[in-house]
Coordinates of C-alpha atoms in Angstrom, one line a residue:
X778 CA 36.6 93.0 146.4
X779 CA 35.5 92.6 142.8
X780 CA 31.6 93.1 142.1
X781 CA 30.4 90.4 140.6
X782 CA 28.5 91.3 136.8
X783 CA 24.5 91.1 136.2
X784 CA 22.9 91.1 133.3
X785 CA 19.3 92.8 133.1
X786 CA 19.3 94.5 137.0
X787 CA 17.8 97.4 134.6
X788 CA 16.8 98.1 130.9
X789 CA 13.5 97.1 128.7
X790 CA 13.0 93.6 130.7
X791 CA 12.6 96.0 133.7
X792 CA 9.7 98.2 132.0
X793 CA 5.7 96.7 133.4
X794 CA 4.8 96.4 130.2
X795 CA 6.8 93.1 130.0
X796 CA 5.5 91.9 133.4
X797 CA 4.3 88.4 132.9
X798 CA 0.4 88.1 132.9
X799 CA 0.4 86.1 134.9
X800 CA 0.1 86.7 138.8
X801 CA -0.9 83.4 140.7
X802 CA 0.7 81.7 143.2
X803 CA -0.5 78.2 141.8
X804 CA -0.4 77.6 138.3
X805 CA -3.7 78.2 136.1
X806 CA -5.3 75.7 133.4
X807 CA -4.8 79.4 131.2
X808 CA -1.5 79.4 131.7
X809 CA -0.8 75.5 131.2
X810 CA -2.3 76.0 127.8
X811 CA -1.4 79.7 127.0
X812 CA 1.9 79.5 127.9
X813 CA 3.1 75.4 126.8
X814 CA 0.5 74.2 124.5
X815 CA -0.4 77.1 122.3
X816 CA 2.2 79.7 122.3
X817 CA 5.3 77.7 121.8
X818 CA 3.6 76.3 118.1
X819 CA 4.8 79.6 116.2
X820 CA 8.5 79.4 117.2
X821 CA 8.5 75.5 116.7
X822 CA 7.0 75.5 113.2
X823 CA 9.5 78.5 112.3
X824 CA 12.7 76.2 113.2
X825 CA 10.6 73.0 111.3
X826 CA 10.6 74.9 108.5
X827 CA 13.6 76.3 108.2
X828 CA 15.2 72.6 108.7
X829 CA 12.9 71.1 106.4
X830 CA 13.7 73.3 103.5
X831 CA 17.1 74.9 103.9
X832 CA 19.1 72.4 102.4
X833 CA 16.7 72.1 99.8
X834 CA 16.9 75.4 98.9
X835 CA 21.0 75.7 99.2
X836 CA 20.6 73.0 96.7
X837 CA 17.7 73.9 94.3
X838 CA 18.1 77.6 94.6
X839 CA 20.7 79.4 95.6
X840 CA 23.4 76.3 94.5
X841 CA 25.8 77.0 97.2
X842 CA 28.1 74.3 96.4
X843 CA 28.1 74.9 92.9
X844 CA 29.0 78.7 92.9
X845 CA 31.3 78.4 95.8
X846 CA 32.8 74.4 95.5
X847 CA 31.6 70.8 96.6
X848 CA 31.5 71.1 100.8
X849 CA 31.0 74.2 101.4
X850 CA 26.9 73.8 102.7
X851 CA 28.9 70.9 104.9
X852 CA 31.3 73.7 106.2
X853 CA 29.0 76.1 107.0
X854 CA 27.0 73.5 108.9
X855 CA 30.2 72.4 111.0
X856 CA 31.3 76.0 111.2
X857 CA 27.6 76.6 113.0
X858 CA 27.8 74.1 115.7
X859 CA 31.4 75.1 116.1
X860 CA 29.8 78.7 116.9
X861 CA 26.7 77.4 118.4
X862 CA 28.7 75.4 121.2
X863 CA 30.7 78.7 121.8
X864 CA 27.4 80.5 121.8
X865 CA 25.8 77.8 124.8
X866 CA 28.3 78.7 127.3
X867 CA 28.1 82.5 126.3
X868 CA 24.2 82.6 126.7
X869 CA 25.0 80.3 130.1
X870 CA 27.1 82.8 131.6
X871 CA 24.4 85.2 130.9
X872 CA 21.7 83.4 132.2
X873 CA 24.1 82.4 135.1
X874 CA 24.1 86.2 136.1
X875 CA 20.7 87.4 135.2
X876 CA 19.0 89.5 138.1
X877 CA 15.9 90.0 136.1
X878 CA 12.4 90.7 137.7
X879 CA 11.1 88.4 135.0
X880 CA 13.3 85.6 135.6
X881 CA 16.6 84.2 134.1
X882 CA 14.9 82.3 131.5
X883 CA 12.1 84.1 130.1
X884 CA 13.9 87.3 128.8
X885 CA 16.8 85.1 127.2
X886 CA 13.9 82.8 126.0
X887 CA 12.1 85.6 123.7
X888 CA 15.1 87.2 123.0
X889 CA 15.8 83.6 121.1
X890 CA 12.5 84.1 119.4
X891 CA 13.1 87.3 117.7
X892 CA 16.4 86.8 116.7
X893 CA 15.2 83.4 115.3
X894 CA 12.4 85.1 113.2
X895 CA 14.5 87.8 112.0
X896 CA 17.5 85.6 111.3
X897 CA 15.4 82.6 109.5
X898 CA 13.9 85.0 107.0
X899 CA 17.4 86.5 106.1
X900 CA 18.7 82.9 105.5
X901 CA 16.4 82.7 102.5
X902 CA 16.1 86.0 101.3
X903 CA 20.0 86.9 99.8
X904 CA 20.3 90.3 98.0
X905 CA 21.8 90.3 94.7
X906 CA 25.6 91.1 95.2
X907 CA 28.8 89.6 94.7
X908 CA 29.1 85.8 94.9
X909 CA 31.6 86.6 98.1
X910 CA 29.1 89.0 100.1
X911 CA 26.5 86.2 99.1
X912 CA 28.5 83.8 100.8
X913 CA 29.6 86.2 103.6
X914 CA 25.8 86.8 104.1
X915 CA 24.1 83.2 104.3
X916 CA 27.1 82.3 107.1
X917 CA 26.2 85.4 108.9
X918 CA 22.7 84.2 109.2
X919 CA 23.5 80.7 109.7
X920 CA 25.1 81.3 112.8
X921 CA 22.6 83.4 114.1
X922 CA 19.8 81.3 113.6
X923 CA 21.6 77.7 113.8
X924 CA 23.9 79.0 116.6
X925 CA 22.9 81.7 118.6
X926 CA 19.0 81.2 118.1
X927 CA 18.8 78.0 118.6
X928 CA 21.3 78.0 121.8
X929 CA 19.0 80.9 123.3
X930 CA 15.7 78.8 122.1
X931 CA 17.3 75.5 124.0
X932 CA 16.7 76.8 127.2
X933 CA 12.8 76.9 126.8
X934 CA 13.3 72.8 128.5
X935 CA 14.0 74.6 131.6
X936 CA 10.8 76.5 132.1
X937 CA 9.3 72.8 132.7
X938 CA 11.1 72.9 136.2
X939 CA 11.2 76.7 136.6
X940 CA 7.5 77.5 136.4
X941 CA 6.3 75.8 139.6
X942 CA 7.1 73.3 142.3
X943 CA 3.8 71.1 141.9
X944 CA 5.2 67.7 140.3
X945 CA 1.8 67.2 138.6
X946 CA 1.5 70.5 136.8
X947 CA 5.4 69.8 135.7
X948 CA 4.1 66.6 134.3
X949 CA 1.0 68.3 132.6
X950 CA 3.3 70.8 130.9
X951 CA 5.8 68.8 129.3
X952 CA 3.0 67.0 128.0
X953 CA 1.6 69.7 126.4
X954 CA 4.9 70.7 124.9
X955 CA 5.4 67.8 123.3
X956 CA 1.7 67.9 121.8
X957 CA 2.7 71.5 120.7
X958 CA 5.9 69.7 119.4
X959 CA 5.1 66.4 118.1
X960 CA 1.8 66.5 116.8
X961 CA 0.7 70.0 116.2
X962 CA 4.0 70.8 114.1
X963 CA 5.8 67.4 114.1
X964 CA 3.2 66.0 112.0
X965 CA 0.6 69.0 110.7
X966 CA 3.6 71.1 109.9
X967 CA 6.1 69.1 108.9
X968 CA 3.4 67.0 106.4
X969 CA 2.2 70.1 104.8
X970 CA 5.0 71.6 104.1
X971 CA 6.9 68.7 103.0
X972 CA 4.2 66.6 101.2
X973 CA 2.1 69.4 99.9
X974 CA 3.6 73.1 100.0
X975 CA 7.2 71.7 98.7
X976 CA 5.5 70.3 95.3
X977 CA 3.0 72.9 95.0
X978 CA 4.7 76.3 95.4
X979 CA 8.5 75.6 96.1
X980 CA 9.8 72.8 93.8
X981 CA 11.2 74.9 90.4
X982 CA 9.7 77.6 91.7
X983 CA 11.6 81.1 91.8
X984 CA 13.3 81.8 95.8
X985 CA 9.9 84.5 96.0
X986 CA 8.2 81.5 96.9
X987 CA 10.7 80.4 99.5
X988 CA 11.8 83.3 101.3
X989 CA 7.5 84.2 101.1
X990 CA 6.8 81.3 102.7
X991 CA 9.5 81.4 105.7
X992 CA 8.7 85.2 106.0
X993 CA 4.8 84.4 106.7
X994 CA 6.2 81.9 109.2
X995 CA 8.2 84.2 110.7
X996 CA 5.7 86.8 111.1
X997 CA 3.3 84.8 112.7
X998 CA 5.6 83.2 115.3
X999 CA 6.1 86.3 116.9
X1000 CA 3.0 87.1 118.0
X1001 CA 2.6 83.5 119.5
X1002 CA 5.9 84.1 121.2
X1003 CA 4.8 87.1 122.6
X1004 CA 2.0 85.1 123.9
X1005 CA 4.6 81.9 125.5
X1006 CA 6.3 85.2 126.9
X1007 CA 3.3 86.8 128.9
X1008 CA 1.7 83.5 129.7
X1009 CA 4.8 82.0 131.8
X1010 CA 5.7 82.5 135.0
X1011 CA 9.3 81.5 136.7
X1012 CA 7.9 80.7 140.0
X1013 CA 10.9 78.7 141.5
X1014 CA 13.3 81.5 140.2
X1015 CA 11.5 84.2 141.7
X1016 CA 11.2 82.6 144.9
X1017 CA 14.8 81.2 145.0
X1018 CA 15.4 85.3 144.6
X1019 CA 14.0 86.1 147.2
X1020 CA 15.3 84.0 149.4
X1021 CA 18.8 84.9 147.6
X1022 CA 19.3 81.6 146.6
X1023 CA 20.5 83.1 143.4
X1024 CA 23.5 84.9 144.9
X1025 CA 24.8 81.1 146.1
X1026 CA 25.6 80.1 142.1
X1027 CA 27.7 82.7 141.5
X1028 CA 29.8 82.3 144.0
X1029 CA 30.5 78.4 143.0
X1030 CA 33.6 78.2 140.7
X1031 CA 33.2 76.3 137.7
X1032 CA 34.7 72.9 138.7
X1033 CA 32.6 73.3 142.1
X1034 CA 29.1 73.4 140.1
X1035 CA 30.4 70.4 137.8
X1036 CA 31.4 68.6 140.9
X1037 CA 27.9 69.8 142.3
X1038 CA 26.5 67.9 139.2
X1039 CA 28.5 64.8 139.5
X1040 CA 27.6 63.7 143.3
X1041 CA 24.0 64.6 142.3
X1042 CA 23.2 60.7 141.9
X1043 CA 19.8 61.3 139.7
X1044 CA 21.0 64.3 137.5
X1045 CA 23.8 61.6 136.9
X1046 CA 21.0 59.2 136.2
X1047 CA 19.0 61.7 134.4
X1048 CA 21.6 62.8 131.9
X1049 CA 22.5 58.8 131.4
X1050 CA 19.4 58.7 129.8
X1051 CA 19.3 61.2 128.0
X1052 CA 22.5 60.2 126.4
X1053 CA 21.3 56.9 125.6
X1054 CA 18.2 58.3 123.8
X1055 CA 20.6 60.6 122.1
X1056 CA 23.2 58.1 120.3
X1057 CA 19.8 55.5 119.8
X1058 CA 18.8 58.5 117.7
X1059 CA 21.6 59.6 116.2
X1060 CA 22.5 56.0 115.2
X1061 CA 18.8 55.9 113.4
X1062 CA 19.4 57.9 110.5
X1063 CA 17.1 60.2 108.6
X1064 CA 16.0 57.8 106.5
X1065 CA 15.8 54.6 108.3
X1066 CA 12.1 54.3 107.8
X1067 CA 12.6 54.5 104.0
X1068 CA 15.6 52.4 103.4
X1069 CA 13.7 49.8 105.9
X1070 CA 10.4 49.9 103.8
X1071 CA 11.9 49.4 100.4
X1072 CA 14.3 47.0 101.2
X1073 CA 12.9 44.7 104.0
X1074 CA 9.4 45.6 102.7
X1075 CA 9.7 46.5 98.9
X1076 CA 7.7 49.4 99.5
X1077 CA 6.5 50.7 95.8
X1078 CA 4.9 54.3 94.9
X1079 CA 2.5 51.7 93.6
X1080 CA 1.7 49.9 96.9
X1081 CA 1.8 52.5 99.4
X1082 CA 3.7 50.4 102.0
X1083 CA 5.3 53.2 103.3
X1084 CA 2.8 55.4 103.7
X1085 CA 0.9 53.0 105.3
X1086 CA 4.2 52.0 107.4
X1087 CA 4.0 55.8 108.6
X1088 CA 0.6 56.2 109.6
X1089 CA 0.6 53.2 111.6
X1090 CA 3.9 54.9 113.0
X1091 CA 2.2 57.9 113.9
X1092 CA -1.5 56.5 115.3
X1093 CA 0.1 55.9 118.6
X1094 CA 0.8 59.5 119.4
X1095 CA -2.3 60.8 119.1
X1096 CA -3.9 57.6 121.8
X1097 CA -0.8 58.8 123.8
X1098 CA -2.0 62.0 124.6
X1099 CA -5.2 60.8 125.8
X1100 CA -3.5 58.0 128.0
X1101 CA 0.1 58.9 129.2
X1102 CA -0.6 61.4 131.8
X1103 CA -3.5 59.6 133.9
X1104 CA -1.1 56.8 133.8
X1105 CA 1.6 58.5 134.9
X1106 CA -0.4 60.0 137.5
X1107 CA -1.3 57.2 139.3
X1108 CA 1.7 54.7 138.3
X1109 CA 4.2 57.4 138.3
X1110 CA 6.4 58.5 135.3
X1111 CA 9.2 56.0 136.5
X1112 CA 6.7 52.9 136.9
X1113 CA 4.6 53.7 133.4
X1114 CA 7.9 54.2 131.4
X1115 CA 9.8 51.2 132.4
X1116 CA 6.5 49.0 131.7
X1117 CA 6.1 50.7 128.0
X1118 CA 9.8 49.9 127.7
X1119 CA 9.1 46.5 127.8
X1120 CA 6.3 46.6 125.2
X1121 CA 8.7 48.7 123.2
X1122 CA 11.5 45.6 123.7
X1123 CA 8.1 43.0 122.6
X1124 CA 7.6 44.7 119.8
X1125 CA 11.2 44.5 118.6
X1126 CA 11.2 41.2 118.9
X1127 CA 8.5 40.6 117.8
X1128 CA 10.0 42.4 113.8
X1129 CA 13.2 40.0 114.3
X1130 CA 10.4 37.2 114.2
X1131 CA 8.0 38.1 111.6
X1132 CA 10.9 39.8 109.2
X1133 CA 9.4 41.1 106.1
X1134 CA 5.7 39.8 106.1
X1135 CA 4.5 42.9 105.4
X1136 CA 1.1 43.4 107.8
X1137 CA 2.8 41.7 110.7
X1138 CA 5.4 44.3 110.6
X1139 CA 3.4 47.0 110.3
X1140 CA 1.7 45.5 113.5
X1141 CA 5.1 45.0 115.5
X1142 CA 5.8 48.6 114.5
X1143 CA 2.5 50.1 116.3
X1144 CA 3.2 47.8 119.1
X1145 CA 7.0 49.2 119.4
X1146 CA 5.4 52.9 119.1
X1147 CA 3.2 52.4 121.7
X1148 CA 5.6 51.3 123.7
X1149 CA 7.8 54.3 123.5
X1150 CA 5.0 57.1 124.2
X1151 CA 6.1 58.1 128.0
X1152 CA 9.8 58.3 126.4
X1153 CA 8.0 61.0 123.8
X1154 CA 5.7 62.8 126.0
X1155 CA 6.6 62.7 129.4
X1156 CA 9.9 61.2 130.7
X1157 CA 11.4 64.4 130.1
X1158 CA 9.3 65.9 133.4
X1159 CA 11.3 63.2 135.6
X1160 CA 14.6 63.8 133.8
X1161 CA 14.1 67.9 134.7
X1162 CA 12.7 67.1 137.7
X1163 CA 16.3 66.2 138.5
X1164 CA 17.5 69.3 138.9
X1165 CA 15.7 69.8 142.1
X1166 CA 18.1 67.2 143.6
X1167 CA 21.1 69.1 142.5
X1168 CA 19.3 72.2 144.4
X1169 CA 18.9 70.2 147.7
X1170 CA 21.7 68.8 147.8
X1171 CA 24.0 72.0 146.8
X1172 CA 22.0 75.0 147.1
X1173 CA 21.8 76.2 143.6
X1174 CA 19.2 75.0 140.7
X1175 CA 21.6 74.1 137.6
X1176 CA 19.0 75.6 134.8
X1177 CA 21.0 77.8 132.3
X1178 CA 24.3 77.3 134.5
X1179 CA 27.6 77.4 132.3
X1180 CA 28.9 74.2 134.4
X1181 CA 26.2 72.0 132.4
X1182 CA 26.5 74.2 129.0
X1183 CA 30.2 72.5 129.4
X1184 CA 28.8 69.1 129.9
X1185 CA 26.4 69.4 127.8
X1186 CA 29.0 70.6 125.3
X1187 CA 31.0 67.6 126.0
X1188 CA 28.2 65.0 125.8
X1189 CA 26.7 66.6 122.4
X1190 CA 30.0 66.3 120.8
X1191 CA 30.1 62.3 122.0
X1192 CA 26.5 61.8 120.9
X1193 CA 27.7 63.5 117.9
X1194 CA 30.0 61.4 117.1
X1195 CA 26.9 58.4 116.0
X1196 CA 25.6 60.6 113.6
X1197 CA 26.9 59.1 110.5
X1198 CA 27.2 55.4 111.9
X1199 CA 23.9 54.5 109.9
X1200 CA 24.9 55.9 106.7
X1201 CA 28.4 54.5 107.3
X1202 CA 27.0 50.9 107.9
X1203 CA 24.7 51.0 105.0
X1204 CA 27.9 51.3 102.8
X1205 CA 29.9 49.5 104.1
X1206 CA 27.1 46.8 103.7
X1207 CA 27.3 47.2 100.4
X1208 CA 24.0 49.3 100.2
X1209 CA 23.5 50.9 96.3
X1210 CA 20.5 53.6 95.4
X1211 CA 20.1 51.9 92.0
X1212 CA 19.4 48.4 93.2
X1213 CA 16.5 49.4 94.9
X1214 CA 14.8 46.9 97.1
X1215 CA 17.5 44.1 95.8
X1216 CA 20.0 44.5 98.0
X1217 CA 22.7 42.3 99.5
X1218 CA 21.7 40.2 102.5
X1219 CA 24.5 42.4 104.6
X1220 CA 22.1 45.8 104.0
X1221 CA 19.2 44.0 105.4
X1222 CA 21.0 42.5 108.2
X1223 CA 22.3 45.8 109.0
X1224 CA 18.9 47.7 108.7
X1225 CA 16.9 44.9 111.2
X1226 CA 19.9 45.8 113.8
X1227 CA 19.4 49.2 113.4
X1228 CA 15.8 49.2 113.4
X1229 CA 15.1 46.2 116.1
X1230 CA 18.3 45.9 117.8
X1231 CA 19.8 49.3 118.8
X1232 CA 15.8 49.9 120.4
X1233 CA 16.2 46.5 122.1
X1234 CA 19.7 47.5 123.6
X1235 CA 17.8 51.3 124.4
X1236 CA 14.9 50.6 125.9
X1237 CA 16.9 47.8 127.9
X1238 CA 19.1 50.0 129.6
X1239 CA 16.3 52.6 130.3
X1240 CA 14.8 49.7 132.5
X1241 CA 17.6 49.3 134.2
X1242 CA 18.4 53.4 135.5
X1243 CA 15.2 54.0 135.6
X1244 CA 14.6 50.8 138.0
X1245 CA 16.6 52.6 140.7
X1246 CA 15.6 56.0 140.0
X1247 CA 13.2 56.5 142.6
X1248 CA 13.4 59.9 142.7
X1249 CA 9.3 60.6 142.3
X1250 CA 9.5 59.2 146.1
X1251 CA 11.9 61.6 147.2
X1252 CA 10.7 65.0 145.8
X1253 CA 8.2 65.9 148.7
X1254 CA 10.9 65.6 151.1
X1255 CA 13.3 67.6 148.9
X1256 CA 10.8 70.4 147.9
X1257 CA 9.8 70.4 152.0
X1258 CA 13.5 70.8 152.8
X1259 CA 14.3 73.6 150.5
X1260 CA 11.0 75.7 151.7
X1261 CA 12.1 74.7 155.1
X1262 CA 15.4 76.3 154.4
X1263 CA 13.5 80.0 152.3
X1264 CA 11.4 80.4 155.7
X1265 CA 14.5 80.0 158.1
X1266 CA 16.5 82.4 155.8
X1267 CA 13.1 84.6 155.9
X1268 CA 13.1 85.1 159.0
X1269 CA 16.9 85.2 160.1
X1270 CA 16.2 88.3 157.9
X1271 CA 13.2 89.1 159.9
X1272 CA 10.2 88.8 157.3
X1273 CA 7.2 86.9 157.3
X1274 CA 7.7 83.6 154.7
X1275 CA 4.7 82.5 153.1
X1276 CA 4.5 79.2 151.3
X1277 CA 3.1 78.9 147.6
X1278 CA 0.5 77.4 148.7
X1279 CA -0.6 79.2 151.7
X1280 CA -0.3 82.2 148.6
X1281 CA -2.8 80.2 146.7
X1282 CA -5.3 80.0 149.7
X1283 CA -5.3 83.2 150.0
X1284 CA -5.7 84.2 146.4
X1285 CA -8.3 81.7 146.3
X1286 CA -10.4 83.0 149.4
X1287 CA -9.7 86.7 147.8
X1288 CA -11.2 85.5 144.3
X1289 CA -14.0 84.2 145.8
X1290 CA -14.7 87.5 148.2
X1291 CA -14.4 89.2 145.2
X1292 CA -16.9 87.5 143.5
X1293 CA -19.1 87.3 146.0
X1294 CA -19.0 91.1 146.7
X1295 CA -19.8 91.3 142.4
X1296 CA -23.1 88.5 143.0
X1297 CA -24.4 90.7 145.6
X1298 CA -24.1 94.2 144.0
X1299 CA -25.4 92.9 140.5
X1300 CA -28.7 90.8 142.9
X1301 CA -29.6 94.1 144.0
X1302 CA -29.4 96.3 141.0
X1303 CA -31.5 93.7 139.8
X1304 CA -33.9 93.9 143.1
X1305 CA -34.1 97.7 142.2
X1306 CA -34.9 97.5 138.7
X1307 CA -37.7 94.7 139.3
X1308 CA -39.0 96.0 142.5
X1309 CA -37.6 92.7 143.9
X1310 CA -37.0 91.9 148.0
X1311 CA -33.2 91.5 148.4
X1312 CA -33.2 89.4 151.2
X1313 CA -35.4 87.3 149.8
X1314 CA -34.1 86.5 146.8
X1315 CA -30.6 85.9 148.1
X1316 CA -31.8 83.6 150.6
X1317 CA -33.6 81.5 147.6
X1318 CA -29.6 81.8 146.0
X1319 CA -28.3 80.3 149.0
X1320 CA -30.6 77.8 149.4
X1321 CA -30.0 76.2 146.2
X1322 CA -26.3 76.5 146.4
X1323 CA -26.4 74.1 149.4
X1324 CA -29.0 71.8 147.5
X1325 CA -26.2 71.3 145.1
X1326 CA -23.8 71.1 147.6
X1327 CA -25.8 68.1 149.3

């Protein structure tokens, strides 16, 4: 019988020095933070960057079309997600087979990282050679930060799922990386560079100041990865290894995990959404937010419509991170989203109505915005939270299997295909650069579909799925059947199973005899030193401990 192939059984991920820091049974607040709030920011801001200014500087610097021919920045981009789709079912295989002590994300995870920082610096820095190794050299680099880099970074989503069982710490770390994500480099990064660093130090300026920049970026994202790396823990993977769940994957063929996947009614319901929000966003367009302010709006550098169009934009998301998870704690993720949809649907509406009066637009836009915080900061934790149905119902969990790299595959190529629908519409509107904000009555019709309509039509359909997706009710019982099934395999093996949280407990009571045993040695070193009557002085302790306790 063939032996089936592992990936990391030994080798550098096997060495302690890459043991995760962390060691509890239960997640820790330092971890939540450590590990999803602050250490992700390096590797985010890297890959902001490089997307911000890369086709900038393939267009101001290095003038890749014009040494090389018109389309060849466009070829390199489709020869990338060409690669990158090839590299996604590569890296799933991988993950798909790895045995390591450190999980089968983790490893792949920070492996992403490094090649990212390595790779993104090398995509701005080109060496002076022929034009054809020039060429040859920016492709090379292209694929390995567009395709391979950013396939290995992709599976960071499934840590969310991977790091514990505990629905509300899932919650409470996808919030935190999309704070990481949206506001800490979605809107500090991303302004800085683009509004500030871009006109002070990059426009005209020799590619020093580019590749400078990016290499800065670089360096300082790895030692924040390092920290994501240490201060993550794959709880579900290592216990699924244990009970060798793990082995029960491989041994699935291919068209049994997709068929796994397709009679898994809320990872069906799940991934519906998430193609929805996918094509809603495609069919946006990078600059629907300009086009809409100077044409519906006539948004001048003199009147500052759009920058005030923008902030009001962006003032939800900082209220959201105060307000999301409490409500989703108590209301659910399913229950809060589907009544911000509706607010979301209100304020569309509400634009169709007012049409271009200026502050009554900008209002219906901050009403919209609220309206789709739990979409930005938190539906995600109920759409990974999926997975765990897939691994009731079938045995396996689907995270970084090559049965959904093929779906996904599939379904990126089809959400794809929206991608250029805006731009598309806009001409075939009639739309022209020069005429500014006087355009034909076809552009504006076609912007307040885009902008109002396709949201309505979103948000709409989210109500619906997510009206039956009642799959928050059903977890407990899921996560209680799967333990149920680790202790009976535990012992049919004839060892002791012991449940995360009884682990906790006892970490907990251990902690606290530990600290304990500390309060009394340091009392009586400091009963010695001050001539002081031990038993006295810890019975004064102990009486004001129950005080407070009372």
């Amino acid at each position: 019988m063939k032996k089936d192939r592992v990936f990391f059984q030994t080798g550098l991920f096997e060495k302690p020095f890459l043991n995760s820091r962390i060691t509890t049974a239960s997640m820790t607040m330092k971890e939540k933070i450590l590990g999803y709030l602050v250490g992700p920011v390096g590797i985010l801001a890297l890959v902001a960057i490089v997307n911000q200014l890369l086709e900038l500087y393939y267009t101001e610097v290095f003038y890749i079309d014009e040494i090389f021919g018109a389309g060849n920045y466009l070829l390199m981009s489709w020869v990338t997600k060409a690669v990158g789709i090839v590299a996604g079912v590569l890296i799933a295989y991988v993950v798909e087979h790895n045995v390591s002590s450190q999980g089968r994300i983790r490893p792949m995870v920070l492996i992403g990282c490094l090649f990212s920082a390595v790779s993104s610096f090398f995509l701005f820095y080109i060496p002076d050679m022929a034009n054809w190794a020039k060429l040859a050299w920016v492709y090379v680099f292209s694929i390995l930060f567009n395709g391979f880099g950013s396939a290995l970074l992709a599976l960071r989503v499934n840590l969310f799922t991977l790091c514990t069982r505990n629905q509300n710490d899932r919650n409470l770390v996808n919030l935190f990386e999309k704070v990481s994500s949206y506001l800490l480099v979605g809107t500090a990064v991303t302004l800085t560079v683009g509004s500030v660093l871009y006109y002070t130090m990059l426009h005209r300026h020799p590619a020093e100041n580019w590749y400078g920049l990016v290499g800065i970026a670089a360096l300082a994202s790895i030692p924040l990865s390092l920290v994501h790396y240490y201060y993550t823990k794959e709880r579900v993977t290592l216990e699924n290894a244990s009970a060798n769940q793990s082995e029960t994957a491989t041994t699935i063929s291919l068209l049994g995990q997709i068929k796994a996947l397709f009679t898994s009614k809320y990872w069906l319901m799940a991934t519906s959404l998430t193609v929805i929000m996918g094509i809603a966003n495609n069919l946006a367009g990078y600059n629907l937010n300009t086009n809409f302010c100077t044409v519906i709006l006539g948004a001048t550098a003199e009147n500052s419509y759009n920058l005030i169009y923008t902030v009001a934009s962006g003032l939800p998301m900082g209220l959201g991170m105060l307000m999301i998870y409490p409500l989703c704690k108590k209301f659910t993720i399913r229950k809060t989203t589907m009544a911000f949809s509706v607010v979301a649907i209100f304020g569309c509406i509400l634009g169709l109505i007012v049409k271009n009066n200026f502050w009554p637009v900008v209002g219906a836009n901050f009403i919209y915005n609220m309206g789709t915080l739990p979409t930005i900061y938190i539906l995600g934790a109920l759409i990974d939270a999926a997975k765990d149905e897939v691994e009731y119902k079938h045995g396996f969990r689907p995270e970084g299997m090559v049965s959904v790299a093929v779906i996904w595959c599939v379904l990126n190529l089809f959400t794809g295909m929206f991608a250029g629908v805006y731009e598309t519409g806009l001409n075939m509107s009639g739309y022209q650069s020069a005429l500014g904000a006087a355009q034909p009555e076809s552009v504006a019709n076609w912007l307040y579909f885009v902008r109002y309509v396709v949201p309505i039509i979103e948000y709409a359909l989210m109500i619906v799925i997510l009206y039956f997706m009642n799959l928050e009710e059903k977890l407990p019982m899921m996560q209680q059947t799967i333990r149920q099934r680790h202790k009976e395999a535990a012992e049919a093996r004839g060892e002791v199973w012991v449940s995360p949280e009884e682990l906790a407990e006892q970490e907990k009571a251990e902690n606290a005899r530990l600290a304990e045993e500390a309060r009394i040695a340091d009392l009586k070193e400091k009963c010695r030193k001050k001539g002081l009557n031990f038993d006295t002085e810890n019975k004064k302790y102990l009486s004001k401990k129950m005080a407070k306790r009372k």
